[in-house]
Coordinates of C-alpha atoms in Angstrom, one line a residue:
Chain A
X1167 CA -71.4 -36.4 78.0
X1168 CA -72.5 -36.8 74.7
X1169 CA -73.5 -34.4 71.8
X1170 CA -77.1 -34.2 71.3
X1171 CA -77.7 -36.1 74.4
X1172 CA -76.4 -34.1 77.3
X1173 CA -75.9 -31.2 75.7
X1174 CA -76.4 -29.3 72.3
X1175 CA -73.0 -28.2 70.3
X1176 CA -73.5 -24.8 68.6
X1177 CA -76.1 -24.5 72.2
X1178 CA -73.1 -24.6 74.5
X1179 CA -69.6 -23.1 74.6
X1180 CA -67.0 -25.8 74.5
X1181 CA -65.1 -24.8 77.6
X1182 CA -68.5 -25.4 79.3
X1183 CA -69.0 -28.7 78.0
X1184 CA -65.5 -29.3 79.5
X1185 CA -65.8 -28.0 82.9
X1186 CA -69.1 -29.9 83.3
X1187 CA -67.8 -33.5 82.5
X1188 CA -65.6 -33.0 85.3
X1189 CA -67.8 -31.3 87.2
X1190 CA -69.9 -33.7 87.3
X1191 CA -67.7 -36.2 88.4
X1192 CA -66.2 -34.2 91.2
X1193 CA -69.6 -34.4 92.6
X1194 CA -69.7 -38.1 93.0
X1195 CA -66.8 -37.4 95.1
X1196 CA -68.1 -34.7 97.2
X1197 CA -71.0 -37.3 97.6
X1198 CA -69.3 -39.5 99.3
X1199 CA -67.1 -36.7 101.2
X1200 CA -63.9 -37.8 99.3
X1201 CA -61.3 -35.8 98.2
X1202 CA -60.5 -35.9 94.2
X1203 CA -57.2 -36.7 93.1
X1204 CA -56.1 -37.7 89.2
X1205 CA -58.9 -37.1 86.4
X1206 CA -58.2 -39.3 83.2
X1207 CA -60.2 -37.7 80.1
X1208 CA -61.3 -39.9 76.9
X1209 CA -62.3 -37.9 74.0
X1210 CA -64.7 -39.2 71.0
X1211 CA -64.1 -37.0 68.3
X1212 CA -65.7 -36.6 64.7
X1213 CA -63.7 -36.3 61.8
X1214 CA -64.7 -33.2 61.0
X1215 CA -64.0 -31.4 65.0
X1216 CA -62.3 -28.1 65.0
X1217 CA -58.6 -27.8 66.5
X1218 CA -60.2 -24.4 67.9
X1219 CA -63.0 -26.5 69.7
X1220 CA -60.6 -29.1 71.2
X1221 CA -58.5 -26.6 72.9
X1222 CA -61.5 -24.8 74.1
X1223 CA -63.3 -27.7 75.3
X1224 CA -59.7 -28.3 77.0
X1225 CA -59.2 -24.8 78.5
X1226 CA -62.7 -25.6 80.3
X1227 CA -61.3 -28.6 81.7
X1228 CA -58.2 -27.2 82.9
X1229 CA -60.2 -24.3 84.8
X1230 CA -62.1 -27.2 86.5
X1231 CA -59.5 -29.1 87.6
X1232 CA -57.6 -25.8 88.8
X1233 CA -60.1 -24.7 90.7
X1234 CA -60.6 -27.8 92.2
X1235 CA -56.9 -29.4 92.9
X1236 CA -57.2 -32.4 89.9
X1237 CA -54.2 -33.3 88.1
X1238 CA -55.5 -33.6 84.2
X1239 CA -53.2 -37.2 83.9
X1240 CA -53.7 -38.1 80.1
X1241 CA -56.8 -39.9 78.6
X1242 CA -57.2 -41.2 75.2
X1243 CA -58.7 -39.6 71.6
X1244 CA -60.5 -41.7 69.3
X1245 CA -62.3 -41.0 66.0
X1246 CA -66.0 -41.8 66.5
X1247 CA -69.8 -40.3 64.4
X1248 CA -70.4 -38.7 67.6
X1249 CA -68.8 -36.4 69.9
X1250 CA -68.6 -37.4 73.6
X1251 CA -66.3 -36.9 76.6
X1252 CA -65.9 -39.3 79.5
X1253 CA -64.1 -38.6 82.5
X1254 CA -62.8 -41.1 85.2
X1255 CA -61.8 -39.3 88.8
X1256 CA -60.3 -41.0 91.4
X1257 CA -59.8 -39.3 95.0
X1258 CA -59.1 -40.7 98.1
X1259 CA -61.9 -41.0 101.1
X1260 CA -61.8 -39.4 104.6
X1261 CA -59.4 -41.1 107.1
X1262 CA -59.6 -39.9 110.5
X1263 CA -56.2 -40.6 112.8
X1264 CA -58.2 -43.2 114.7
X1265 CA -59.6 -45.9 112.1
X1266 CA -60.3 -46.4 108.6
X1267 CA -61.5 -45.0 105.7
X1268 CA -65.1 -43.3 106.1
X1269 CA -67.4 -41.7 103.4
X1270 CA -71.2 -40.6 102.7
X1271 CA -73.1 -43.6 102.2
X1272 CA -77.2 -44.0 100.4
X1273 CA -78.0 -47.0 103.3
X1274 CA -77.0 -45.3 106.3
X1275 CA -80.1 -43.0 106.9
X1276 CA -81.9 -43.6 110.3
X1277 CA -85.8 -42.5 111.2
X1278 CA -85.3 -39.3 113.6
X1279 CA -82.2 -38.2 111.5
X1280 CA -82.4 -34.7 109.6
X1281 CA -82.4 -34.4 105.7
X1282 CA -80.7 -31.1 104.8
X1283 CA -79.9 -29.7 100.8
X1284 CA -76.8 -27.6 100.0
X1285 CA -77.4 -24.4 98.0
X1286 CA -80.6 -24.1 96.1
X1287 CA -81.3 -26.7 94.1
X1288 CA -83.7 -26.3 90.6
X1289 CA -81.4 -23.3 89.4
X1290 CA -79.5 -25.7 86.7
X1291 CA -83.1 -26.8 85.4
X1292 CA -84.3 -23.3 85.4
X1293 CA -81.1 -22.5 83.5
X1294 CA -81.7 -25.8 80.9
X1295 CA -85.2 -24.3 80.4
X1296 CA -84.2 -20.9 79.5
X1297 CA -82.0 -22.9 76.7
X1298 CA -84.4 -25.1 75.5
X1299 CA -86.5 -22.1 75.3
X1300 CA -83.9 -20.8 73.0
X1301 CA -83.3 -18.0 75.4
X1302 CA -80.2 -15.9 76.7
X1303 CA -79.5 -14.5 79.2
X1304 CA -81.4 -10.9 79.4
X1305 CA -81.1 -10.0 83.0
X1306 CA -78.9 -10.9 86.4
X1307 CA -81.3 -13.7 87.3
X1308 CA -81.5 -15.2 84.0
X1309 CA -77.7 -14.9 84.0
X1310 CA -77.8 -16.6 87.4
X1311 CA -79.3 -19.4 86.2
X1312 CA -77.9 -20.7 83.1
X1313 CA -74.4 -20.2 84.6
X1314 CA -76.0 -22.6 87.6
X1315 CA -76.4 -25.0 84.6
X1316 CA -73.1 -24.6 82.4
X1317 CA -70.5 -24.1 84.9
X1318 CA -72.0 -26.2 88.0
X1319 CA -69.8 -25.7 91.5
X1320 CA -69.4 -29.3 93.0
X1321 CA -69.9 -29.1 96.6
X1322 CA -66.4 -31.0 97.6
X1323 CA -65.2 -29.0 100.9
X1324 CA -68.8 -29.2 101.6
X1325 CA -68.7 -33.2 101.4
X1326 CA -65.4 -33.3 103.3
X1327 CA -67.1 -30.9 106.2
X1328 CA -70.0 -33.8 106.3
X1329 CA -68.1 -36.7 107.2
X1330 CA -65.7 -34.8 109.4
X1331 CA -68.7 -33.8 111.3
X1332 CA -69.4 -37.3 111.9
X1333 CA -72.5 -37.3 109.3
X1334 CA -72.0 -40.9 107.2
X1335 CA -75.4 -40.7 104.9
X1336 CA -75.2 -38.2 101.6
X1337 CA -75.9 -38.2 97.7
X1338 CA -75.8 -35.6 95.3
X1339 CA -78.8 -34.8 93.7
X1340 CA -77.7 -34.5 90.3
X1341 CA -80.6 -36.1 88.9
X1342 CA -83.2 -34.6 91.2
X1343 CA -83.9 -34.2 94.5
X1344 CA -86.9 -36.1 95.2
X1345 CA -85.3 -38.8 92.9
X1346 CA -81.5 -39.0 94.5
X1347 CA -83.4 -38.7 98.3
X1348 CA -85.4 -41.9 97.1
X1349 CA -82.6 -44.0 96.6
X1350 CA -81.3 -43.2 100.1
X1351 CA -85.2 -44.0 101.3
X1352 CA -84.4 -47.9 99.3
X1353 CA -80.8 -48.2 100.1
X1354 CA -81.9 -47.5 104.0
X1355 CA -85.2 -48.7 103.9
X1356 CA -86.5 -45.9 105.2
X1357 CA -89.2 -43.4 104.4
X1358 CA -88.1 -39.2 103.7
X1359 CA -90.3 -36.4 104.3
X1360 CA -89.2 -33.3 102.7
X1361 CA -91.4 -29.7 104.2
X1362 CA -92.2 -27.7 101.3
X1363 CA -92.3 -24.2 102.9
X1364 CA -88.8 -25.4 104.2
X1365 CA -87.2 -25.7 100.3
X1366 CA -85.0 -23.2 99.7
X1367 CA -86.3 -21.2 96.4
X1368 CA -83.3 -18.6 94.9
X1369 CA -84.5 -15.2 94.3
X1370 CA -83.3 -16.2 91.0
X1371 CA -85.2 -18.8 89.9
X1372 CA -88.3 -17.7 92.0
X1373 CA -87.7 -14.1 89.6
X1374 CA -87.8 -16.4 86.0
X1375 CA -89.3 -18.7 86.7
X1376 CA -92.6 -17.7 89.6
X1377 CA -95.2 -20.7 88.8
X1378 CA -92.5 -23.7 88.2
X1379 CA -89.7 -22.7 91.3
X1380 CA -90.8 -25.3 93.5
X1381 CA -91.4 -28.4 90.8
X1382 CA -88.0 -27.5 89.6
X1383 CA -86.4 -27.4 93.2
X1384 CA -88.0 -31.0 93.8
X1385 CA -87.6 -32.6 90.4
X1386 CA -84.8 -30.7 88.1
X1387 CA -81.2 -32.3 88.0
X1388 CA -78.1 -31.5 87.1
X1389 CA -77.9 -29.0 90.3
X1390 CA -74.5 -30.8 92.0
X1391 CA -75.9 -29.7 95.4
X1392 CA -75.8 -32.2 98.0
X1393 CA -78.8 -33.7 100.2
X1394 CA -76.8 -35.0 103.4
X1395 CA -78.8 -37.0 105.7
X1396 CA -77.8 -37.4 109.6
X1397 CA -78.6 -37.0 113.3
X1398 CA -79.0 -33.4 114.2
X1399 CA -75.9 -33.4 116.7
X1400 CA -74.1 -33.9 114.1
X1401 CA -76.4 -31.9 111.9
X1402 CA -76.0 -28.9 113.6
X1403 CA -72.0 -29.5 113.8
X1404 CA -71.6 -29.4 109.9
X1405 CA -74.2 -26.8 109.7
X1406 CA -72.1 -24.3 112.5
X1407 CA -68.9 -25.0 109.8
X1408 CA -71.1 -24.2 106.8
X1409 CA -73.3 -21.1 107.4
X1410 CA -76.1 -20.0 105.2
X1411 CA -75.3 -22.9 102.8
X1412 CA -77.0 -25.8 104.1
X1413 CA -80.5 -25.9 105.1
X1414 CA -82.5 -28.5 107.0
X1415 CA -85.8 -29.4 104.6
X1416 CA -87.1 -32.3 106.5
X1417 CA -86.4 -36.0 108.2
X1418 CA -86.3 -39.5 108.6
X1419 CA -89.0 -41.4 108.8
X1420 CA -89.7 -45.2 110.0
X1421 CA -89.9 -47.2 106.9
X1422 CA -93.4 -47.8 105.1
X1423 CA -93.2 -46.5 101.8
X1424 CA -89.5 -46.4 101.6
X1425 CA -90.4 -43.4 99.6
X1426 CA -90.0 -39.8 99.6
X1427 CA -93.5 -37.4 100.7
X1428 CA -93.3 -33.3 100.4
X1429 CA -96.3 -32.1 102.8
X1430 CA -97.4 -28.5 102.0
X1431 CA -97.7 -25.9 104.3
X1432 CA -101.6 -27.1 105.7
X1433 CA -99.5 -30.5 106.0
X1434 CA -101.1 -32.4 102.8
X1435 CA -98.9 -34.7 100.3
X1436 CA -97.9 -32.8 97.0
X1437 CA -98.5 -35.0 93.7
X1438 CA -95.2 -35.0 92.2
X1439 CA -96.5 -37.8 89.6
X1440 CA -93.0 -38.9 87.7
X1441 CA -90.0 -37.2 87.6
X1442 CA -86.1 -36.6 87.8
X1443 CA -83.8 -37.9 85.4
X1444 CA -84.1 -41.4 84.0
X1445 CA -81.0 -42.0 81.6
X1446 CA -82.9 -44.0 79.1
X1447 CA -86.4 -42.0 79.4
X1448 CA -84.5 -39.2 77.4
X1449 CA -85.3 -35.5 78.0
Chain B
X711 CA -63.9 -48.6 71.0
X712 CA -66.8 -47.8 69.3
X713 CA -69.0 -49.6 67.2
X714 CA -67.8 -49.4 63.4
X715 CA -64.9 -47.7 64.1
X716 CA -62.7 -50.2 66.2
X717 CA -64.9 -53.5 65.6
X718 CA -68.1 -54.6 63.6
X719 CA -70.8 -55.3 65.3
X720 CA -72.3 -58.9 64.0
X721 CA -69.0 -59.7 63.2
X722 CA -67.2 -59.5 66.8
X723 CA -69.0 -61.0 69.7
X724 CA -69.9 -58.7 72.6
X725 CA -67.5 -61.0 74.9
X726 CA -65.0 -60.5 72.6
X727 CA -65.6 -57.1 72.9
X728 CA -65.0 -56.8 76.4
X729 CA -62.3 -58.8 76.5
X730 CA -60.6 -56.4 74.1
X731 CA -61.4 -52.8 75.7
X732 CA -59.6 -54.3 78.9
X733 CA -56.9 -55.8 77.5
X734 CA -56.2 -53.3 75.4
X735 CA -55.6 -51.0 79.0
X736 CA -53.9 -53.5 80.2
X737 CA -51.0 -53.7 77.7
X738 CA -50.6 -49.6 78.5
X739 CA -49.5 -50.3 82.4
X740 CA -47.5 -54.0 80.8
X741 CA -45.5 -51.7 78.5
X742 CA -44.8 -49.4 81.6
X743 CA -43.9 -52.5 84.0
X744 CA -46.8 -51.9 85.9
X745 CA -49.2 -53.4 87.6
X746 CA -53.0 -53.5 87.3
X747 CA -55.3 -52.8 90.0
X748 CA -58.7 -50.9 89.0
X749 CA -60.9 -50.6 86.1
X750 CA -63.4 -48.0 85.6
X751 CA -65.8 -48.6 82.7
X752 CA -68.3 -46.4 80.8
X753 CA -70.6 -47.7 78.4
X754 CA -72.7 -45.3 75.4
X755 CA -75.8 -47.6 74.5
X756 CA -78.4 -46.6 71.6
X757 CA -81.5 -47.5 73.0
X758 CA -82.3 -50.5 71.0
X759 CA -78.8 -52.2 72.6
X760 CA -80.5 -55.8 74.1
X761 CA -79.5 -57.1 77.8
X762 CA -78.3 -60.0 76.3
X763 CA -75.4 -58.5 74.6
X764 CA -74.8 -55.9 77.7
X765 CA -74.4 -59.1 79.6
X766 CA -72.2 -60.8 76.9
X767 CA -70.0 -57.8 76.7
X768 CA -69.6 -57.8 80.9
X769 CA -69.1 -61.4 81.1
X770 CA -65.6 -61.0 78.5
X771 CA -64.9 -57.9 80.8
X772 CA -65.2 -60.5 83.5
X773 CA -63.2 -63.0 82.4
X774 CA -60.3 -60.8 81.4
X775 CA -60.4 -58.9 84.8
X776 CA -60.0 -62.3 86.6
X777 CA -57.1 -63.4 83.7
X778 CA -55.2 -60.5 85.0
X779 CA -56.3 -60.0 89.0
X780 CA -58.4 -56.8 87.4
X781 CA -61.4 -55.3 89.6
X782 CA -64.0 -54.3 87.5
X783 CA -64.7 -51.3 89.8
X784 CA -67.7 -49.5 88.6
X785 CA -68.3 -46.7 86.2
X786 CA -70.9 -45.3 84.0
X787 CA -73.8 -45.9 81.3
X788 CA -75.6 -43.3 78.9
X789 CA -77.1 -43.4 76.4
X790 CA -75.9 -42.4 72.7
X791 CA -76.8 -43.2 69.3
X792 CA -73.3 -45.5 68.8
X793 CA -72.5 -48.0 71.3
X794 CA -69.0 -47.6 72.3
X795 CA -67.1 -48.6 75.5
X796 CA -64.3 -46.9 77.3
X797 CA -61.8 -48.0 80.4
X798 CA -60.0 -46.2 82.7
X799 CA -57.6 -48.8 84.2
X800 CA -55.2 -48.0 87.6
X801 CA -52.1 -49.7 88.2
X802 CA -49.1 -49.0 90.2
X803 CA -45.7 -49.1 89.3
X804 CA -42.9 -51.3 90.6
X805 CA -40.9 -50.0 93.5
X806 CA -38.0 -51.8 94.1
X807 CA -37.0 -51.8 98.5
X808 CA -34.1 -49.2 97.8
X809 CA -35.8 -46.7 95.6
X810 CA -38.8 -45.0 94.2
X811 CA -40.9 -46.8 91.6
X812 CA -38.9 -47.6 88.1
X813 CA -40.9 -47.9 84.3
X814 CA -40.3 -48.5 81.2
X815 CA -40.6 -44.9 79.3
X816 CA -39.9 -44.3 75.7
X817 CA -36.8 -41.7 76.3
X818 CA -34.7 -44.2 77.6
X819 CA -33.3 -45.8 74.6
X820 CA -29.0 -45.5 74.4
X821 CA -27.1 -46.3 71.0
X822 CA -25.9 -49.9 71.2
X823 CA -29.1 -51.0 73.3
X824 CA -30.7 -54.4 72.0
X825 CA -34.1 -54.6 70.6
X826 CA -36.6 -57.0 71.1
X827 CA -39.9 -58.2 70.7
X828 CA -42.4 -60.3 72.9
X829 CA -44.4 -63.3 71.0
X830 CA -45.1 -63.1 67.2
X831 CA -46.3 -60.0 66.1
X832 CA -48.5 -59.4 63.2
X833 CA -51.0 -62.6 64.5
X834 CA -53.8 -59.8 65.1
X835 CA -53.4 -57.9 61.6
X836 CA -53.5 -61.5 59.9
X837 CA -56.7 -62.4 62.1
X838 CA -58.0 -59.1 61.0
X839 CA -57.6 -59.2 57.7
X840 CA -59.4 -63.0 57.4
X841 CA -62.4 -61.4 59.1
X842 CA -62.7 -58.3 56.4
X843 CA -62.6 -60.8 54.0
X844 CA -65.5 -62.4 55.6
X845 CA -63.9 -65.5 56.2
X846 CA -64.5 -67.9 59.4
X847 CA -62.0 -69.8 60.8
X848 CA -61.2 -72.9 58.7
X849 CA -58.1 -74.2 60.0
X850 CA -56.2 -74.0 63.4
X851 CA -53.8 -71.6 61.8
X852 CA -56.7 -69.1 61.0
X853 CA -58.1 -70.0 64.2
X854 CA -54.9 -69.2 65.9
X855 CA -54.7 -65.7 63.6
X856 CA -58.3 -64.8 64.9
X857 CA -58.1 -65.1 68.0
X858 CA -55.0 -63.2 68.6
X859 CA -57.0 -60.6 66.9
X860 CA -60.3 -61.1 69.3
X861 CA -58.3 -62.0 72.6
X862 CA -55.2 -60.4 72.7
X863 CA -53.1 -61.5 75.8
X864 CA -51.4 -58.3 77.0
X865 CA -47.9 -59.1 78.7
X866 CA -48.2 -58.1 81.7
X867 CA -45.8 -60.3 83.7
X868 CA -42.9 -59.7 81.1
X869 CA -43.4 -55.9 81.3
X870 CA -43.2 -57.0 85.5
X871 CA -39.9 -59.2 84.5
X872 CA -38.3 -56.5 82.4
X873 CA -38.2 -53.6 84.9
X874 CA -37.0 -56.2 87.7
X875 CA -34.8 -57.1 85.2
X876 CA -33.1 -53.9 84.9
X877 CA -34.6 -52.6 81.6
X878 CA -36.1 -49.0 81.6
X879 CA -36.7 -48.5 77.9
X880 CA -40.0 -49.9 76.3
X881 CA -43.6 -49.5 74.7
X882 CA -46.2 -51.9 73.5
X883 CA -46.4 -52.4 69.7
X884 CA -50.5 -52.2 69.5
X885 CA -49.9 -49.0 66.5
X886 CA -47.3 -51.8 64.8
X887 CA -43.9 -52.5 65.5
X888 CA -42.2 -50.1 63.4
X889 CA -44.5 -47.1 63.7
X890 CA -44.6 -47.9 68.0
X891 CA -40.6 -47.9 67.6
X892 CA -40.3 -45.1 65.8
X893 CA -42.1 -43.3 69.3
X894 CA -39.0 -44.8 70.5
X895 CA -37.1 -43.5 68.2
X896 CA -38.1 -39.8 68.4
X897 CA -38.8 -39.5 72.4
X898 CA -35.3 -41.0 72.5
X899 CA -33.5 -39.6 69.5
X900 CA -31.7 -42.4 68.6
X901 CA -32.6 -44.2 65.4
X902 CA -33.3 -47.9 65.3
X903 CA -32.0 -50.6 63.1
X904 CA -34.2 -54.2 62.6
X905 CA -33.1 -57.1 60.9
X906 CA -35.6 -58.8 59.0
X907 CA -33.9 -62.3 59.1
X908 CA -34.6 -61.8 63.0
X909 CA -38.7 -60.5 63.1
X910 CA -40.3 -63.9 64.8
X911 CA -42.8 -64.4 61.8
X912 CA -45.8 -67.5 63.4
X913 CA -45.9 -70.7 61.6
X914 CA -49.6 -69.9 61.3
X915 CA -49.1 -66.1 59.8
X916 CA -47.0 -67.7 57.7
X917 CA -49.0 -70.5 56.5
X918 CA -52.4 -68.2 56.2
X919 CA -50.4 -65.0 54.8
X920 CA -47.1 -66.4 53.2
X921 CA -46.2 -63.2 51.1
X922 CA -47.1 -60.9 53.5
X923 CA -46.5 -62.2 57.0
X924 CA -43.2 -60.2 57.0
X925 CA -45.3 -56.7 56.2
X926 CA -48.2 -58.1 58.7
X927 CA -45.4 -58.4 61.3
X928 CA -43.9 -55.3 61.0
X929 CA -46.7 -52.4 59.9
X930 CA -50.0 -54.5 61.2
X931 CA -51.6 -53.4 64.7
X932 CA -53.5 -54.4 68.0
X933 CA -51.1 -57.2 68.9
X934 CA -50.8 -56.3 72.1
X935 CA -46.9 -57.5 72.6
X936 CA -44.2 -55.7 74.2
X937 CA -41.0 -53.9 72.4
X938 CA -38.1 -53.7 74.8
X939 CA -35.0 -51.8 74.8
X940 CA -31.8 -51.7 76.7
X941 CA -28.4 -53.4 77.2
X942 CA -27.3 -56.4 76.5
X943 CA -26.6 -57.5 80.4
X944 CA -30.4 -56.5 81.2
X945 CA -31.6 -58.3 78.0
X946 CA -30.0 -61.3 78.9
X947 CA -31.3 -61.3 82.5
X948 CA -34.4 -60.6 81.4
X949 CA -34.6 -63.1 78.5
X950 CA -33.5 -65.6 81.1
X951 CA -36.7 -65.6 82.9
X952 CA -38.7 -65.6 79.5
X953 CA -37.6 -68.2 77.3
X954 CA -38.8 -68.9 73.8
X955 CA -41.0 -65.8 74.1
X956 CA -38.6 -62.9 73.4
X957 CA -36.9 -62.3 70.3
X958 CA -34.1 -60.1 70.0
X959 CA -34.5 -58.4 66.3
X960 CA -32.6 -55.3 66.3
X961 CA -30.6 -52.5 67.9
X962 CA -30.0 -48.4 68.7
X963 CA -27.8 -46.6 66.9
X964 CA -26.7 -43.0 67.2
X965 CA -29.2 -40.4 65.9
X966 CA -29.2 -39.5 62.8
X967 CA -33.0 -39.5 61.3
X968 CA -34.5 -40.8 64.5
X969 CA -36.3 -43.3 62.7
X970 CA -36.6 -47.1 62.1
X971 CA -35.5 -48.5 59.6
X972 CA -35.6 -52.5 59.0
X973 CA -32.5 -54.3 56.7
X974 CA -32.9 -57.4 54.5
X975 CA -30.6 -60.3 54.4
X976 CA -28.0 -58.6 52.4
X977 CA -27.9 -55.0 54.6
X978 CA -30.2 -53.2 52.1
X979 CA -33.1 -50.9 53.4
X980 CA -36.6 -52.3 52.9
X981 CA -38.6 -49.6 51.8
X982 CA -41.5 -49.6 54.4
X983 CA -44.0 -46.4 53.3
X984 CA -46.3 -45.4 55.3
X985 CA -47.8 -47.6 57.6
X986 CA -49.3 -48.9 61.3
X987 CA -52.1 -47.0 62.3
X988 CA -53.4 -43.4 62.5
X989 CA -56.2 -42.4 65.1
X990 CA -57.4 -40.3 62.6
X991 CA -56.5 -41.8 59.2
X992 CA -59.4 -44.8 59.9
X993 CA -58.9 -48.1 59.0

């Protein structure tokens, strides 16, 4: 994460900019159903950088890794123009008593098997756009959504219930739904087609943000949800150990387009046009 | 290392580069004893940073990782308005068949332990200072000077052959030989005594740098060697399997100022100031 880039200074409390970069990387573990283990933490610092903002930035950290079982194992500090923070987790995958390791995979989807999103994604985006919109937060929702964007909740146990499950296809859709579900479509060379009027829409974000819920559902990142792709024995196995959290939005489709289609409720394609996070395209 | 900070860009080639940010790593697990396994890499790119040199910079990544059995395992990109490259690097430590794993640590220094030093140090500082003067490589001895600077060699099988040798005490000198010591010094507290009669000093430091190879050797950074400590048995085990490349120079004593503290010819104290290098201080 790096000042001005992926998140303002002066915009966002330290401790959040610290729970976030590990965040973040937990997710790429839940992603692949894994368990973290040791988190090494590299810190760019300007001259100028506060004491007071190093420990806080810290504190967030620690609360991360607390919550989620990560040793903090040392790192490195540097002097650099720019602040930035880079994390490198490593965790362990799934081994069941019978064979090797297995994890969540982008090329392992299969036409007939069920696409299903954790939580409701587009609350982090709603959240970024309250910020952007120099905003705070005024009421429970707005709360709601800007802490969906500063202090993101990695879906890890949720991962690890996948794979036990026996589902082997996941991503996290940190930069966008429709975006991180098309590079399970190319990686399995198969086509995804998401049901609108099956996306789950927060009261939250439906409350801020009435006109713009679904776009931000289908194209805002930075959620840490989970789209987990598999048959629906298996499906309904992870579902039963996951109440309320999971929902199926839509299936697997014989290849074509190797693309991702959302049909409205009259069964129509919506025009998402471009979208999701492209790390060069900026924001 | 980022750009301006830890090298010049147009003045270090991207291989070069790469090379470095791994090898660097790699002399942390060699001053442990360890062994590498995994490297993690993140790079922050302005957007005007051409494929070409991203490929340059991989390709001295590449040829490191296969110098030293690395995998080059994955990792990150961003964008920022610095370039500046990062490694997390994995290892594991050796575990002889009666016992857990054994390092070398920095506390484990005892009064009347030997000291000694891998290679020539001070080849990197030399090499340095010829390109901050702008100058090329006009001879073999400032072409030997330079490219200890640009392709450091970390010692990675003498870190192995010092902890199967029975040595627990050591740390690699790339802050400078004294100030790395003097970590030695204090995490131990013992003090430490060098002869300067004994520092190896290059033929080609000396040729290139004749009044201040000495200084070069012991305040100047980045080269990568090893500083070992321990008894005199382990030392000479050890010293068996490496000959010609370790240097005895020096030796604990009992506390006193924890510090280092180097002796001329005729037992007097050189008066060092301050010197090897600050995080924060800059170059």
């Amino acid at each position: 994460m790096v000042a001005g880039e992926h998140f303002l200074p002066g915009r966002t409390a330290w401790a959040d900019v610290g729970w976030k970069a590990l965040a973040s990387n937990l997710s790429d573990i839940a992603a692949m159903g894994g368990s973290p283990d040791l988190a090494l933490v590299t810190l760019m610092l300007p001259p100028d950088f506060c004491v007071e903002d190093a420990l806080a930035l810290y504190r967030g950290l620690h609360e991360c890794a607390t919550e989620y079982g990560v040793t903090l194992g040392g790192g490195d500090v540097v002097r650099a123009p720019v602040f930035a923070i880079t994390v490198a987790l490593s965790g362990h995958a799934y081994c069941p008593a019978d064979g090797g390791p297995v994890v969540l995979r982008r090329d392992t989807a299969r036409p007939g098997d069920l696409v299903a999103v954790t939580g409701a994604p587009g609350e982090s985006a709603g959240g970024l756009r309250l910020l952007n919109d120099g905003r705070s937060a005024a009421t429970d929702a707005e709360t709601c959504l800007i802490a969906a964007h500063e202090r993101p909740l990695p879906r890890v146990a949720l991962g690890q219930a996948a794979v036990r499950a026996g589902l082997r296809c996941g991503i996290d859709i940190s930069d966008g739904l429709v975006q991180d579900l098309g590079h399970v479509a190319r990686a399995s060379r198969v086509s995804i087609r998401l049901d609108e009027t099956r996306i789950p829409l927060s009261e939250a974000l439906r409350e801020v943000w009435p006109e713009d819920a679904l776009r931000l559902a289908l194209m805002g990142g930075e959620d840490y949800e989970l789209a987990v792709i598999g048959p629906p024995a298996a499906m309904e196995t992870w579902m039963g150990a996951a109440t309320g959290v999971v929902t199926v939005i839509g299936e697997v489709i014989a290849s074509g387009t190797l693309a991702v289609q959302v049909l409205d409720a009259d069964g129509n394609e919506l025009a998402l046009g471009r979208g999701g996070w492209d790390h060069f395209a900026g924001p």
